[in-house]
């Protein structure tokens, strides 16, 4: 028995006037160009932070074998193939900010256009714009100016959805392209393996005895299996560090994940509902169209974090919302398709919704354009500028070494300082040396002159050292070691001098 044919024509789609379709294409061009341009502007005006520094520093190693070796000694959750993708970018442009983030900006923009076309074919141009506006209100724009793999992961998730919905289910070439898309997606992010979940669920919910899986589902499974084989060595290496990963799965983390996908989601939903009530004043009863297969598949994308939670509990022990960014394409399609079913004959409602969502997304992006430091999740940019500004004063006080207790601040200061050799990261105990971020630094220290100090190293250079932004446990350990601490209170960041 052949699988159910998923590709379908739009629900009672009315022939749209050429002007209306042209306006929709103008709208997507304007939105996509706006987010591309602003992403590049933000990229050029914010510092790299901890995770991004690993991208540029790994990509800057002489060859891929060194990258693979470095990743084998750390619990980095990004496949080596992503860093190989960044190799030519580093070689051609160098590790300048805008170049390292350019692949993410381009991929995010391409993903928006793919989703627009995917939804437009099922509803109309306005429906495609609603889906894109919906995405601009998610956490997606942030990953358009990050030198990490998530923008590319999103684009490939959008492409897989387009291929699933808009190509023949019984043809081998579309199936092969679908499988190749999932293979490449997993090569840039391990958790892209979960992209197959909504498609597999769709077929499972409609399975009948003796019905074989579709060619696309088989090709997708083969593609993911091939990716696993290609990455098997790194997967095995990462498995040894799972127990100490910083973001463990928990029911609370699962609940919070959905909020992180759409940080202002509840607020926007309230505004949308209010607009629907205000805009629909005729009170006429309307027939609601049934949910079509594409929308059904789109809503099933909401199960990706649930599947990720199970995988994290049983295997990876790592649960971070950004790992499930593949949820966004299907959710955007389903949201827009639902509005089409209810309001296909009430353009005013849908025009108001697209205006509301697009305005909010543009406003949020402009806020970051005005102040790129708003995009800093850990306030590292301001602290990095502060510690770099303190260097001259510390040197005048006879301090040759600047110590950091925060691994993220240490790496940022090391990377941007003109005298990086003066920085050291202080490890309090053997237990701390086994934490994820310390192992990441230790892996990089094999190829870059990163200084990881113990308390004994500090004792040898106490008088020539200054500790910036100390943690309480580190200060306690230093005092227990018999080293006297002197708090300096007149600097941008709390600073500690030492006397034996």
Short mmCIF file of C-alpha atoms in Angstrom, two decimals, residues 76-328:
data_model
loop_
_atom_site.label_atom_id
_atom_site.label_comp_id
_atom_site.label_asym_id
_atom_site.label_seq_id
_atom_site.Cartn_x
_atom_site.Cartn_y
_atom_site.Cartn_z
CA UNK A 76 31.56 21.02 22.45
CA UNK A 77 28.07 20.34 21.08
CA UNK A 78 28.82 21.41 17.49
CA UNK A 79 30.06 18.90 14.91
CA UNK A 80 33.52 19.28 13.45
CA UNK A 81 31.97 19.64 9.97
CA UNK A 82 30.56 23.06 10.88
CA UNK A 83 34.05 24.33 11.65
CA UNK A 84 35.24 22.90 8.33
CA UNK A 85 32.49 24.93 6.68
CA UNK A 86 33.92 28.03 8.36
CA UNK A 87 37.47 27.24 7.17
CA UNK A 88 37.18 29.01 3.80
CA UNK A 89 35.47 31.98 5.44
CA UNK A 90 38.40 32.36 7.82
CA UNK A 91 40.98 31.84 5.09
CA UNK A 92 39.40 34.33 2.68
CA UNK A 93 38.19 37.07 5.03
CA UNK A 94 40.08 36.45 8.26
CA UNK A 95 38.30 36.35 11.58
CA UNK A 96 36.63 39.75 11.31
CA UNK A 97 33.26 39.99 12.98
CA UNK A 98 31.02 40.53 9.98
CA UNK A 99 32.67 37.76 7.93
CA UNK A 100 32.40 35.13 10.66
CA UNK A 101 28.70 35.92 11.09
CA UNK A 102 27.93 36.31 7.38
CA UNK A 103 26.96 32.63 6.85
CA UNK A 104 24.39 32.89 9.66
CA UNK A 105 22.90 36.11 8.30
CA UNK A 106 22.62 34.74 4.78
CA UNK A 107 21.18 31.42 5.98
CA UNK A 108 18.57 33.08 8.17
CA UNK A 109 17.50 35.32 5.30
CA UNK A 110 17.30 32.38 2.91
CA UNK A 111 15.24 30.47 5.48
CA UNK A 112 12.73 33.33 5.72
CA UNK A 113 12.31 33.37 1.94
CA UNK A 114 11.89 29.58 1.81
CA UNK A 115 9.17 29.69 4.47
CA UNK A 116 7.42 32.54 2.66
CA UNK A 117 7.28 30.54 -0.55
CA UNK A 118 6.31 27.35 1.27
CA UNK A 119 3.33 28.99 2.98
CA UNK A 120 2.41 31.16 -0.03
CA UNK A 121 1.86 28.03 -2.11
CA UNK A 122 -0.55 26.68 0.51
CA UNK A 123 -2.46 29.87 1.28
CA UNK A 124 -1.60 33.14 -0.44
CA UNK A 125 1.06 35.83 -0.40
CA UNK A 126 -0.38 37.40 2.74
CA UNK A 127 -0.21 34.02 4.46
CA UNK A 128 3.46 33.78 3.56
CA UNK A 129 4.09 37.22 5.03
CA UNK A 130 2.32 36.27 8.26
CA UNK A 131 4.60 33.23 8.61
CA UNK A 132 7.71 35.37 8.11
CA UNK A 133 6.48 38.10 10.48
CA UNK A 134 5.76 35.38 13.04
CA UNK A 135 9.38 34.19 12.78
CA UNK A 136 10.76 37.70 13.29
CA UNK A 137 9.07 37.71 16.72
CA UNK A 138 10.86 34.52 17.77
CA UNK A 139 14.44 34.11 18.96
CA UNK A 140 15.49 33.51 15.34
CA UNK A 141 16.84 37.02 14.54
CA UNK A 142 19.45 36.63 17.30
CA UNK A 143 20.98 33.70 15.43
CA UNK A 144 21.23 35.80 12.29
CA UNK A 145 24.17 37.66 13.83
CA UNK A 146 25.84 34.82 15.72
CA UNK A 147 28.95 33.03 14.41
CA UNK A 148 27.40 29.65 15.18
CA UNK A 149 25.50 26.99 13.29
CA UNK A 150 21.90 27.74 14.27
CA UNK A 151 21.00 30.05 11.38
CA UNK A 152 22.12 27.36 8.92
CA UNK A 153 20.23 24.73 10.92
CA UNK A 154 17.05 26.83 10.66
CA UNK A 155 17.46 27.29 6.90
CA UNK A 156 17.89 23.55 6.33
CA UNK A 157 14.87 22.83 8.52
CA UNK A 158 12.84 25.22 6.34
CA UNK A 159 14.16 23.57 3.18
CA UNK A 160 13.24 20.10 4.46
CA UNK A 161 9.67 21.31 5.05
CA UNK A 162 9.46 22.82 1.55
CA UNK A 163 10.71 19.57 0.00
CA UNK A 164 8.31 17.48 2.07
CA UNK A 165 5.24 19.54 1.13
CA UNK A 166 5.90 20.71 -2.41
CA UNK A 167 7.51 17.77 -4.21
CA UNK A 168 6.08 14.46 -5.33
CA UNK A 169 6.03 11.75 -2.68
CA UNK A 170 6.62 8.96 -5.19
CA UNK A 171 9.70 10.38 -6.92
CA UNK A 172 13.26 9.42 -6.07
CA UNK A 173 14.99 12.73 -6.80
CA UNK A 174 12.91 14.79 -4.30
CA UNK A 175 13.37 12.00 -1.75
CA UNK A 176 17.13 12.07 -2.27
CA UNK A 177 17.18 15.86 -1.87
CA UNK A 178 15.17 15.56 1.34
CA UNK A 179 17.61 12.98 2.71
CA UNK A 180 20.59 15.11 1.68
CA UNK A 181 19.08 18.14 3.42
CA UNK A 182 18.73 16.25 6.71
CA UNK A 183 22.26 14.86 6.34
CA UNK A 184 23.76 18.33 5.92
CA UNK A 185 21.60 19.69 8.75
CA UNK A 186 23.00 17.12 11.16
CA UNK A 187 26.52 17.85 9.97
CA UNK A 188 26.10 21.41 11.27
CA UNK A 189 24.18 20.53 14.47
CA UNK A 190 23.72 17.14 16.14
CA UNK A 191 20.19 17.86 17.28
CA UNK A 192 19.06 18.33 13.69
CA UNK A 193 18.43 14.59 13.85
CA UNK A 194 15.13 15.63 15.46
CA UNK A 195 13.93 17.26 12.24
CA UNK A 196 12.67 13.87 11.17
CA UNK A 197 10.33 13.60 14.16
CA UNK A 198 7.29 15.54 12.80
CA UNK A 199 7.47 13.75 9.46
CA UNK A 200 7.75 10.35 11.09
CA UNK A 201 4.87 11.18 13.43
CA UNK A 202 2.72 12.29 10.49
CA UNK A 203 3.18 8.94 8.79
CA UNK A 204 2.84 6.97 12.02
CA UNK A 205 -0.50 8.61 12.82
CA UNK A 206 -1.82 7.51 9.43
CA UNK A 207 -0.16 4.14 9.25
CA UNK A 208 -2.16 1.15 8.08
CA UNK A 209 -1.10 -2.50 8.11
CA UNK A 210 1.35 -3.33 5.31
CA UNK A 211 1.86 0.33 4.46
CA UNK A 212 5.51 1.06 3.90
CA UNK A 213 7.16 4.37 4.82
CA UNK A 214 7.34 7.01 2.12
CA UNK A 215 10.44 7.37 -0.02
CA UNK A 216 11.17 10.72 1.63
CA UNK A 217 11.01 9.31 5.14
CA UNK A 218 13.29 6.43 4.16
CA UNK A 219 15.71 8.84 2.47
CA UNK A 220 15.64 11.11 5.54
CA UNK A 221 16.49 8.19 7.83
CA UNK A 222 19.30 7.11 5.50
CA UNK A 223 20.67 10.66 5.39
CA UNK A 224 20.67 10.97 9.16
CA UNK A 225 22.23 7.52 9.49
CA UNK A 226 25.01 8.56 7.12
CA UNK A 227 25.59 11.72 9.19
CA UNK A 228 25.85 9.64 12.36
CA UNK A 229 28.48 7.42 10.73
CA UNK A 230 30.47 10.43 9.56
CA UNK A 231 30.37 11.99 13.04
CA UNK A 232 30.64 8.80 15.05
CA UNK A 233 34.12 9.47 16.38
CA UNK A 234 33.21 12.92 17.66
CA UNK A 235 29.89 11.67 19.04
CA UNK A 236 31.73 9.03 21.07
CA UNK A 237 34.19 11.62 22.33
CA UNK A 238 31.44 14.02 23.39
CA UNK A 239 29.57 11.23 25.16
CA UNK A 240 32.38 10.96 27.69
CA UNK A 241 31.73 14.54 28.85
CA UNK A 242 27.94 14.44 29.02
CA UNK A 243 27.78 14.09 32.79
CA UNK A 244 29.27 17.55 33.38
CA UNK A 245 27.37 19.50 30.73
CA UNK A 246 26.04 22.78 32.12
CA UNK A 247 22.42 22.54 30.83
CA UNK A 248 20.81 19.35 32.11
CA UNK A 249 17.34 18.22 31.03
CA UNK A 250 14.54 18.75 33.55
CA UNK A 251 10.78 19.27 33.42
CA UNK A 252 11.32 22.93 34.28
CA UNK A 253 13.85 23.36 31.45
CA UNK A 254 11.37 21.79 29.04
CA UNK A 255 8.63 24.22 30.11
CA UNK A 256 10.96 27.21 29.82
CA UNK A 257 12.15 26.16 26.36
CA UNK A 258 8.83 27.03 24.72
CA UNK A 259 8.92 30.47 26.33
CA UNK A 260 12.42 31.06 25.00
CA UNK A 261 11.40 30.30 21.42
CA UNK A 262 8.95 33.22 21.58
CA UNK A 263 10.08 35.55 24.38
CA UNK A 264 7.11 37.92 23.91
CA UNK A 265 4.73 35.27 22.65
CA UNK A 266 2.00 35.62 25.26
CA UNK A 267 1.95 39.41 24.89
CA UNK A 268 1.72 39.18 21.10
CA UNK A 269 -0.97 36.52 21.30
CA UNK A 270 -3.05 38.81 23.49
CA UNK A 271 -2.67 41.66 20.98
CA UNK A 272 -3.60 39.37 18.09
CA UNK A 273 -6.76 38.22 19.87
CA UNK A 274 -7.74 41.79 20.69
CA UNK A 275 -7.23 42.79 17.06
CA UNK A 276 -9.39 39.88 15.85
CA UNK A 277 -12.20 40.95 18.19
CA UNK A 278 -11.94 44.59 17.11
CA UNK A 279 -11.58 43.92 13.37
CA UNK A 280 -14.44 41.42 13.07
CA UNK A 281 -17.46 43.56 13.80
CA UNK A 282 -20.02 42.05 11.40
CA UNK A 283 -20.95 39.14 13.67
CA UNK A 284 -21.68 36.92 10.66
CA UNK A 285 -21.24 33.20 11.07
CA UNK A 286 -18.52 31.66 8.95
CA UNK A 287 -17.59 28.14 7.95
CA UNK A 288 -14.17 27.13 9.25
CA UNK A 289 -12.25 24.96 6.83
CA UNK A 290 -10.85 21.65 8.14
CA UNK A 291 -7.18 21.34 9.02
CA UNK A 292 -5.23 20.24 5.96
CA UNK A 293 -2.28 17.83 6.04
CA UNK A 294 0.41 20.55 5.69
CA UNK A 295 -0.90 22.41 8.74
CA UNK A 296 -1.11 19.12 10.63
CA UNK A 297 2.54 18.43 9.88
CA UNK A 298 3.45 21.98 10.90
CA UNK A 299 1.89 21.65 14.35
CA UNK A 300 3.77 18.38 14.84
CA UNK A 301 6.98 20.43 14.82
CA UNK A 302 6.02 21.40 18.38
CA UNK A 303 7.00 17.86 19.39
CA UNK A 304 10.66 18.45 18.54
CA UNK A 305 11.58 19.79 22.02
CA UNK A 306 9.64 16.90 23.60
CA UNK A 307 11.65 14.41 21.58
CA UNK A 308 14.79 16.39 22.43
CA UNK A 309 13.98 16.11 26.11
CA UNK A 310 13.76 12.32 25.82
CA UNK A 311 17.04 12.18 23.89
CA UNK A 312 18.72 14.43 26.48
CA UNK A 313 17.44 12.33 29.40
CA UNK A 314 18.48 9.02 27.88
CA UNK A 315 21.61 9.88 25.93
CA UNK A 316 23.12 13.35 25.67
CA UNK A 317 22.34 14.96 29.06
CA UNK A 318 22.31 18.30 27.21
CA UNK A 319 19.14 20.36 26.82
CA UNK A 320 19.35 23.90 25.47
CA UNK A 321 16.40 25.55 23.62
CA UNK A 322 18.51 26.69 20.69
CA UNK A 323 19.18 23.04 19.85
CA UNK A 324 15.54 22.85 18.76
CA UNK A 325 15.45 25.87 16.46
CA UNK A 326 14.20 23.45 13.81
CA UNK A 327 10.79 23.83 15.46
CA UNK A 328 10.31 27.30 13.97
#
